[in-house]
GROMACS .gro file of C-alpha atoms in nm:
model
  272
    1UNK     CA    1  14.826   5.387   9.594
    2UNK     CA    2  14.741   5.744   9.500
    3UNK     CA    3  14.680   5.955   9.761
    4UNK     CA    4  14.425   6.254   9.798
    5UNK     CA    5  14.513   6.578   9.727
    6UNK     CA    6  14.387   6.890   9.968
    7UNK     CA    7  14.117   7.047   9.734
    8UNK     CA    8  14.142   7.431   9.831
    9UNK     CA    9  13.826   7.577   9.790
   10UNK     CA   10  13.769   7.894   9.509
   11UNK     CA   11  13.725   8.247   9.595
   12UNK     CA   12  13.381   8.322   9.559
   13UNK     CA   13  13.295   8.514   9.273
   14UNK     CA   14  13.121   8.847   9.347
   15UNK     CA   15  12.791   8.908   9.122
   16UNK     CA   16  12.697   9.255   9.136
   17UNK     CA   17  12.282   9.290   9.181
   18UNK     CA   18  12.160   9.498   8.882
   19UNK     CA   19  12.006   9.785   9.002
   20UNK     CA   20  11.655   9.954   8.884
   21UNK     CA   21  11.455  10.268   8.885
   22UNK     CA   22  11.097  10.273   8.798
   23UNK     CA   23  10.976  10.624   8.622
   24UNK     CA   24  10.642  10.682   8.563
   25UNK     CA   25  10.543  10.943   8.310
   26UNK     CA   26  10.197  11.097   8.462
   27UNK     CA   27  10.042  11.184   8.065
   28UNK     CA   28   9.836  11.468   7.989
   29UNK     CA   29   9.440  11.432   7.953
   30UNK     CA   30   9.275  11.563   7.737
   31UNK     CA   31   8.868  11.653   7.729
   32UNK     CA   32   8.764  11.362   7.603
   33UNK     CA   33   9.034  11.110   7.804
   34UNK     CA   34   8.943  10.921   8.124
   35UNK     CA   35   9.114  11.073   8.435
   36UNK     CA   36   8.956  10.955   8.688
   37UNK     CA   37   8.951  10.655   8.937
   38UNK     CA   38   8.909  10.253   8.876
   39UNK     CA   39   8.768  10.092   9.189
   40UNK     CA   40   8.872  10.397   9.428
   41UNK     CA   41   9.265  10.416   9.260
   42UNK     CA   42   9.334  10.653   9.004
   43UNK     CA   43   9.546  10.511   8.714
   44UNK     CA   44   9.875  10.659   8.784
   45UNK     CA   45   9.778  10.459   9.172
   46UNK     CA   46   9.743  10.137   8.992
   47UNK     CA   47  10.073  10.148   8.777
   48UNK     CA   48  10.315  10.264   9.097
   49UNK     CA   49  10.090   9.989   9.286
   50UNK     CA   50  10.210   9.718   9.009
   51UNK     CA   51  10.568   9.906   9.124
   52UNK     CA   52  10.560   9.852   9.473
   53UNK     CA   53  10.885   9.741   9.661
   54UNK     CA   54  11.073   9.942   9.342
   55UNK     CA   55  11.238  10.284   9.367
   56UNK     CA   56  10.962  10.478   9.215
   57UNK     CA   57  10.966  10.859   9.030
   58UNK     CA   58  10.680  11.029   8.866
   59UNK     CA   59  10.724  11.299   8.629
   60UNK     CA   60  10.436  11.537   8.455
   61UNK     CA   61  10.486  11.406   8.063
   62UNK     CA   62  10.316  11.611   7.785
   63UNK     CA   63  10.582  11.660   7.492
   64UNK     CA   64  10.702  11.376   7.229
   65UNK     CA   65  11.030  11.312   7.304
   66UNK     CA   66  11.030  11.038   7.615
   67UNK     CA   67  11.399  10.957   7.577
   68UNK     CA   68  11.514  11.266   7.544
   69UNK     CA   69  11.282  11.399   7.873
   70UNK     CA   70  11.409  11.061   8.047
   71UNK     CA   71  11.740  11.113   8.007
   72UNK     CA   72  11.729  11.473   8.153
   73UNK     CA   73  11.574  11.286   8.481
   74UNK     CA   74  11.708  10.910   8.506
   75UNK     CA   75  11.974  10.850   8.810
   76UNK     CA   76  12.273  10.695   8.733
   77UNK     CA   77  12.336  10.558   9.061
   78UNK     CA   78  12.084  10.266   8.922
   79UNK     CA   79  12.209  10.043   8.606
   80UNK     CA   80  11.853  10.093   8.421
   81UNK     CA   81  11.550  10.259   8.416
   82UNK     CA   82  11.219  10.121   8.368
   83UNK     CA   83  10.978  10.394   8.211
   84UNK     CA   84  10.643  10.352   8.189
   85UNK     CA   85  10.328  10.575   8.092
   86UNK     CA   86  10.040  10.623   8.389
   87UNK     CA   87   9.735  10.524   8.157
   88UNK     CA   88   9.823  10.147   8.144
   89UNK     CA   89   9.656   9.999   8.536
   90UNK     CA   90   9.671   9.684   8.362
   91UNK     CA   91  10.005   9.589   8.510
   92UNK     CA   92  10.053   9.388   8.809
   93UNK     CA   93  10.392   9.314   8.962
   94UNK     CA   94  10.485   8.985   8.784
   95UNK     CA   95  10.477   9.194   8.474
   96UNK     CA   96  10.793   9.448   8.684
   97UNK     CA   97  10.980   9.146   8.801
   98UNK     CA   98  10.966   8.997   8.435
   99UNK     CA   99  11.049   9.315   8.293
  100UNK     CA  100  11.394   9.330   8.512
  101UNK     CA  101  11.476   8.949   8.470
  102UNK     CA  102  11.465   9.032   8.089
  103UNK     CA  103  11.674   9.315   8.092
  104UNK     CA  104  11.953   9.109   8.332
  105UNK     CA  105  11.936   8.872   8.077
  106UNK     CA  106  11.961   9.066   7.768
  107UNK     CA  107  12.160   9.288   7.895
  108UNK     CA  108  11.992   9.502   7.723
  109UNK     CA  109  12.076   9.896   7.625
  110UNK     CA  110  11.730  10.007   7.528
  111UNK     CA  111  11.446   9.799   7.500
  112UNK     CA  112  11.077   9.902   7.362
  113UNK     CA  113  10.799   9.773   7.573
  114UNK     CA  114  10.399   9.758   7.429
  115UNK     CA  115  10.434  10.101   7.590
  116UNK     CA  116  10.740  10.206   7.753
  117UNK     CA  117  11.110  10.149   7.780
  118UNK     CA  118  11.409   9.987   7.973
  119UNK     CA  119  11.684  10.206   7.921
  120UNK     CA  120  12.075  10.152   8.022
  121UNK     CA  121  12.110  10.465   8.221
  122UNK     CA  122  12.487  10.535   8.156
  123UNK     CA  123  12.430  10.418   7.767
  124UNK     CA  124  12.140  10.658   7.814
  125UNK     CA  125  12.309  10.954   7.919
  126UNK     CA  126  12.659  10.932   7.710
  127UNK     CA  127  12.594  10.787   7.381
  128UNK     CA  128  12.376  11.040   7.120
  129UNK     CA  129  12.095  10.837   6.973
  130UNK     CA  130  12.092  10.553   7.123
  131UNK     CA  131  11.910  10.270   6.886
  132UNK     CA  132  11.625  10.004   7.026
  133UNK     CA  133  11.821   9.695   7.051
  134UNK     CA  134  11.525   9.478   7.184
  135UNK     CA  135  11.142   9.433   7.175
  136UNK     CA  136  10.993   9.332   7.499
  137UNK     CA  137  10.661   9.122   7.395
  138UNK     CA  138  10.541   8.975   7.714
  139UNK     CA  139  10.179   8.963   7.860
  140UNK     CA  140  10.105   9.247   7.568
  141UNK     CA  141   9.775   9.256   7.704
  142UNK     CA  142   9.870   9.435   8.075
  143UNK     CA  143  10.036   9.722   7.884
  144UNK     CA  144   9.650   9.803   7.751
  145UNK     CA  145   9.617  10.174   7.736
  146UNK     CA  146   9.346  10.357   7.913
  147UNK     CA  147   9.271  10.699   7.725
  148UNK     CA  148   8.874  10.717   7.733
  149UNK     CA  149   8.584  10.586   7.896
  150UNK     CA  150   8.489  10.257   7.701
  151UNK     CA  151   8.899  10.193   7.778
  152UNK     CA  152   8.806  10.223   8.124
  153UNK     CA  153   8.515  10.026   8.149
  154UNK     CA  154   8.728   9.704   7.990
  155UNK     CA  155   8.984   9.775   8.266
  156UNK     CA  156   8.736   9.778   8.555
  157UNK     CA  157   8.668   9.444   8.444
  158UNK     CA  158   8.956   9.291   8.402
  159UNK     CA  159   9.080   9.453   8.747
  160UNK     CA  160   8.782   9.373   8.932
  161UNK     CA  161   8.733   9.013   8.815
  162UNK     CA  162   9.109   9.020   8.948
  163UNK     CA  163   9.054   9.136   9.303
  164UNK     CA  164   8.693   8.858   9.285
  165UNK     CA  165   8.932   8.596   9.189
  166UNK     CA  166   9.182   8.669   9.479
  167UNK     CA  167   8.931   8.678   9.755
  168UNK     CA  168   8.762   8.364   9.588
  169UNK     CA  169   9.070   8.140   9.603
  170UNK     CA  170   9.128   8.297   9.968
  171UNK     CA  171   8.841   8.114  10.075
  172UNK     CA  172   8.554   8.350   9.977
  173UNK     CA  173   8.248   8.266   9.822
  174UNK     CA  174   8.064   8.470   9.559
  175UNK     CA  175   7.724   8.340   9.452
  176UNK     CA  176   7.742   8.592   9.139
  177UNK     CA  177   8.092   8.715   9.092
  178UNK     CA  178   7.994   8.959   8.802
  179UNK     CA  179   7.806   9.158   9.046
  180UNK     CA  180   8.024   9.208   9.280
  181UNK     CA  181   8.213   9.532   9.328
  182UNK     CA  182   8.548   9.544   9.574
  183UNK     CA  183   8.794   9.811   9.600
  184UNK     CA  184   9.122   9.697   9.632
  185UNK     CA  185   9.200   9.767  10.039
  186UNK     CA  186   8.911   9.573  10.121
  187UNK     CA  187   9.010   9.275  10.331
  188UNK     CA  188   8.775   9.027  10.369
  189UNK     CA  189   8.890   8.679  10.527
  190UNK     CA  190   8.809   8.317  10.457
  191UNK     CA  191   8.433   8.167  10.497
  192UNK     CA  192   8.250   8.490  10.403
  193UNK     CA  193   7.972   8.422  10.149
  194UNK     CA  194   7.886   8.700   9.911
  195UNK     CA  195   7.524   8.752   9.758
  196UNK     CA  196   7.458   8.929   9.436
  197UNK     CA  197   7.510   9.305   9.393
  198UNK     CA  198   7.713   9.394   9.718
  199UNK     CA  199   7.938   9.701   9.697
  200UNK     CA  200   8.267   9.671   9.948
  201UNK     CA  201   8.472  10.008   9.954
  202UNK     CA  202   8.756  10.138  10.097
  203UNK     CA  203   8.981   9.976  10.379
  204UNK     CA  204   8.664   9.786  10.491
  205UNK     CA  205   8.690   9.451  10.709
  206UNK     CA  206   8.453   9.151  10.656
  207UNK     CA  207   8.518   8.865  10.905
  208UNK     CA  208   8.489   8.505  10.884
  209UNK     CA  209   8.182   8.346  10.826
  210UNK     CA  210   7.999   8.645  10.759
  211UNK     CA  211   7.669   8.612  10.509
  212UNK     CA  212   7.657   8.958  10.342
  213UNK     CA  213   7.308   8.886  10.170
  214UNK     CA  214   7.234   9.087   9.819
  215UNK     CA  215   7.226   9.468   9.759
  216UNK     CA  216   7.462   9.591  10.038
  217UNK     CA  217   7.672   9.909  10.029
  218UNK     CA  218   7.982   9.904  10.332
  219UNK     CA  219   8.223  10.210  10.288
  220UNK     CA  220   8.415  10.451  10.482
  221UNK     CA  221   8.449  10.187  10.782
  222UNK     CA  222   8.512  10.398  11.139
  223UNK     CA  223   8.461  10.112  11.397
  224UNK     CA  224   8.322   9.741  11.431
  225UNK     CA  225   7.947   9.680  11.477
  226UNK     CA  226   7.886   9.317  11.572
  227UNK     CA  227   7.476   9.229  11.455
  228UNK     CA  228   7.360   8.944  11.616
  229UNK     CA  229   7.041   8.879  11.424
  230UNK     CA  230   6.964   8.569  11.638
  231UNK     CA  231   6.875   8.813  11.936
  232UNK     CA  232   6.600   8.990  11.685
  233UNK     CA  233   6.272   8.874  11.657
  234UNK     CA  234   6.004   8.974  11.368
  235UNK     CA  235   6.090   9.159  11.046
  236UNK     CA  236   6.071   9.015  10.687
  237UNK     CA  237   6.345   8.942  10.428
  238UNK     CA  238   6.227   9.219  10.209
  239UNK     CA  239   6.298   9.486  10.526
  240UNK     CA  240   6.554   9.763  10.443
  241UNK     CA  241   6.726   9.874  10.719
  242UNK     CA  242   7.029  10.155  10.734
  243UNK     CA  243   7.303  10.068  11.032
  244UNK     CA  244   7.572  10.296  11.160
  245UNK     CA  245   7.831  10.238  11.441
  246UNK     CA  246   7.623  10.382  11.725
  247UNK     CA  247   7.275  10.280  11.585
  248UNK     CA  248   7.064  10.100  11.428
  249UNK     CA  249   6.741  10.264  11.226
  250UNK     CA  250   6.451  10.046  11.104
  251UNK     CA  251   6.088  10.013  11.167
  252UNK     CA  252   6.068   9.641  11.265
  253UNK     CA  253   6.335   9.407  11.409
  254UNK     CA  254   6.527   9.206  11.233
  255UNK     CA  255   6.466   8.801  11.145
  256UNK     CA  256   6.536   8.616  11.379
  257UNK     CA  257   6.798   8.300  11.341
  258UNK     CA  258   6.955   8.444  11.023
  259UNK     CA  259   7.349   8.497  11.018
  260UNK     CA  260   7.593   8.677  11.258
  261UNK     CA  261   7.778   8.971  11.084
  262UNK     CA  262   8.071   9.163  11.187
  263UNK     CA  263   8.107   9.502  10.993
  264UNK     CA  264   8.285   9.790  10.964
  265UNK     CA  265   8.108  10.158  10.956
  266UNK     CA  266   7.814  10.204  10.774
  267UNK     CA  267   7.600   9.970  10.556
  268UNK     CA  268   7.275   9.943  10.416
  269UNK     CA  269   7.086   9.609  10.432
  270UNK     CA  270   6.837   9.473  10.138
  271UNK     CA  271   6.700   9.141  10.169
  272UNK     CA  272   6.793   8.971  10.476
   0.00000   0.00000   0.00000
């Protein structure tokens, strides 16, 4: 009869984390480039955004050279470095996690991005001319380059129909999606319905079951203002009325019976 033998559990094997460092290479404009802000972020914002949880350094980048001005700055405290150029918003932070599973994987020493690098710092910094041993060719399309204004104006799409789609499968509804403009602090929660041609900006707040009927404009929010329309009598849907925090300015009451709203600082009402 054979009899069991004492299994004696193995040692377990230490797996050292790879380490990262994101660098972000703030390029020069130029008269005719876009430098200014998509949906309230400018496009160095968007990129670190895209970033976030990361060790992050920006660097002023005009010259040619980016390895040779990276490895003058990377830290070598940190396995690789992850460079990236400020003009591409596109990315979002699936494309920075892929980006680091790759180079685990590949173990790679430097890697070309669709615009960028990951470099091995210490290959990096102790081996003259270090040659591209891997092409990174995922989600191409995020690394788009914003240098002028019809660039832009294709990113502001794609970023807004982003933040629409978000706040859609949250629980919002949009009755024209395409018309909708929302800056990315905006927090709006579930059972809001959105009319046409509403403009939400800044660190705004939009509570449940809020009806925010067409051509509205809510920014710079300083305090809630509940607006019980049910307690107003009179008025027409094609009344324009302006509301602030402390106020409210208008010639005739509001309808009657219509929808409860709570809102942040100031906004101006079309078509109730």
């Amino acid at each position: 009869m054979k009899t069991l033998e004492k299994v004696v559990p193995l040692e377990k094997i230490k797996i050292k984390q790879t380490s990262f460092q994101i660098i972000i290479l703030k390029v020069k404009s130029t008269k005719n480039s876009f430098d200014g802000k998509i949906l309230g972020r400018s496009l160095f914002d968007w990129v670190a955004f895209a970033c976030n949880g990361n060790k992050i350094k920006m660097y002023d980048f005009d010259g040619d050279n980016v390895l040779q001005f990276v490895k003058e700055k990377v830290d070598i405290t940190f396995d690789y470095s992850v460079v990236l150029f400020s003009n591409t918003p596109l990315l979002d932070c699936e494309d920075i996690k892929n980006i680091k599973e790759y180079a685990t994987y590949k173990q790679v020493d430097l890697c070309k991005l669709p615009s960028g690098y990951i470099v091995n710092n210490k290959k990096l910094t102790t081996i003259d001319n270090l040659q591209i041993d891997s092409v990174y060719s995922q989600n191409i399309d995020n690394f788009y380059i914003v240098e002028n204004k019809k660039q832009f104006t294709f990113a502001l799409k794609v970023l807004q129909n982003r933040i629409n789609d978000f706040h859609i499968e949250n629980g919002v509804e949009m009755l024209k999606p395409e018309s909708v403009y929302i800056e990315p602090e905006v927090d709006i929660e579930s059972g809001v319905i959105i009319y046409p041609n509403n403009s939400i900006k800044g660190s705004s707040k939009i509570y449940s079951n809020v009806i925010l009927k067409d051509n509205n404009v809510i920014e710079n929010p300083t305090e809630t203002l509940l607006l019980d329309f049910q307690h107003f009598e009179g008025g027409s849907q094609n009344d324009v009325y302006k509301f602030n925090s402390t106020d409210i300015d208008g010639e005739k009451p509001l309808s009657a019976g219509k929808y409860v709203v709570k809102i942040y600082g100031e906004i101006e009402c079309g078509e109730l």
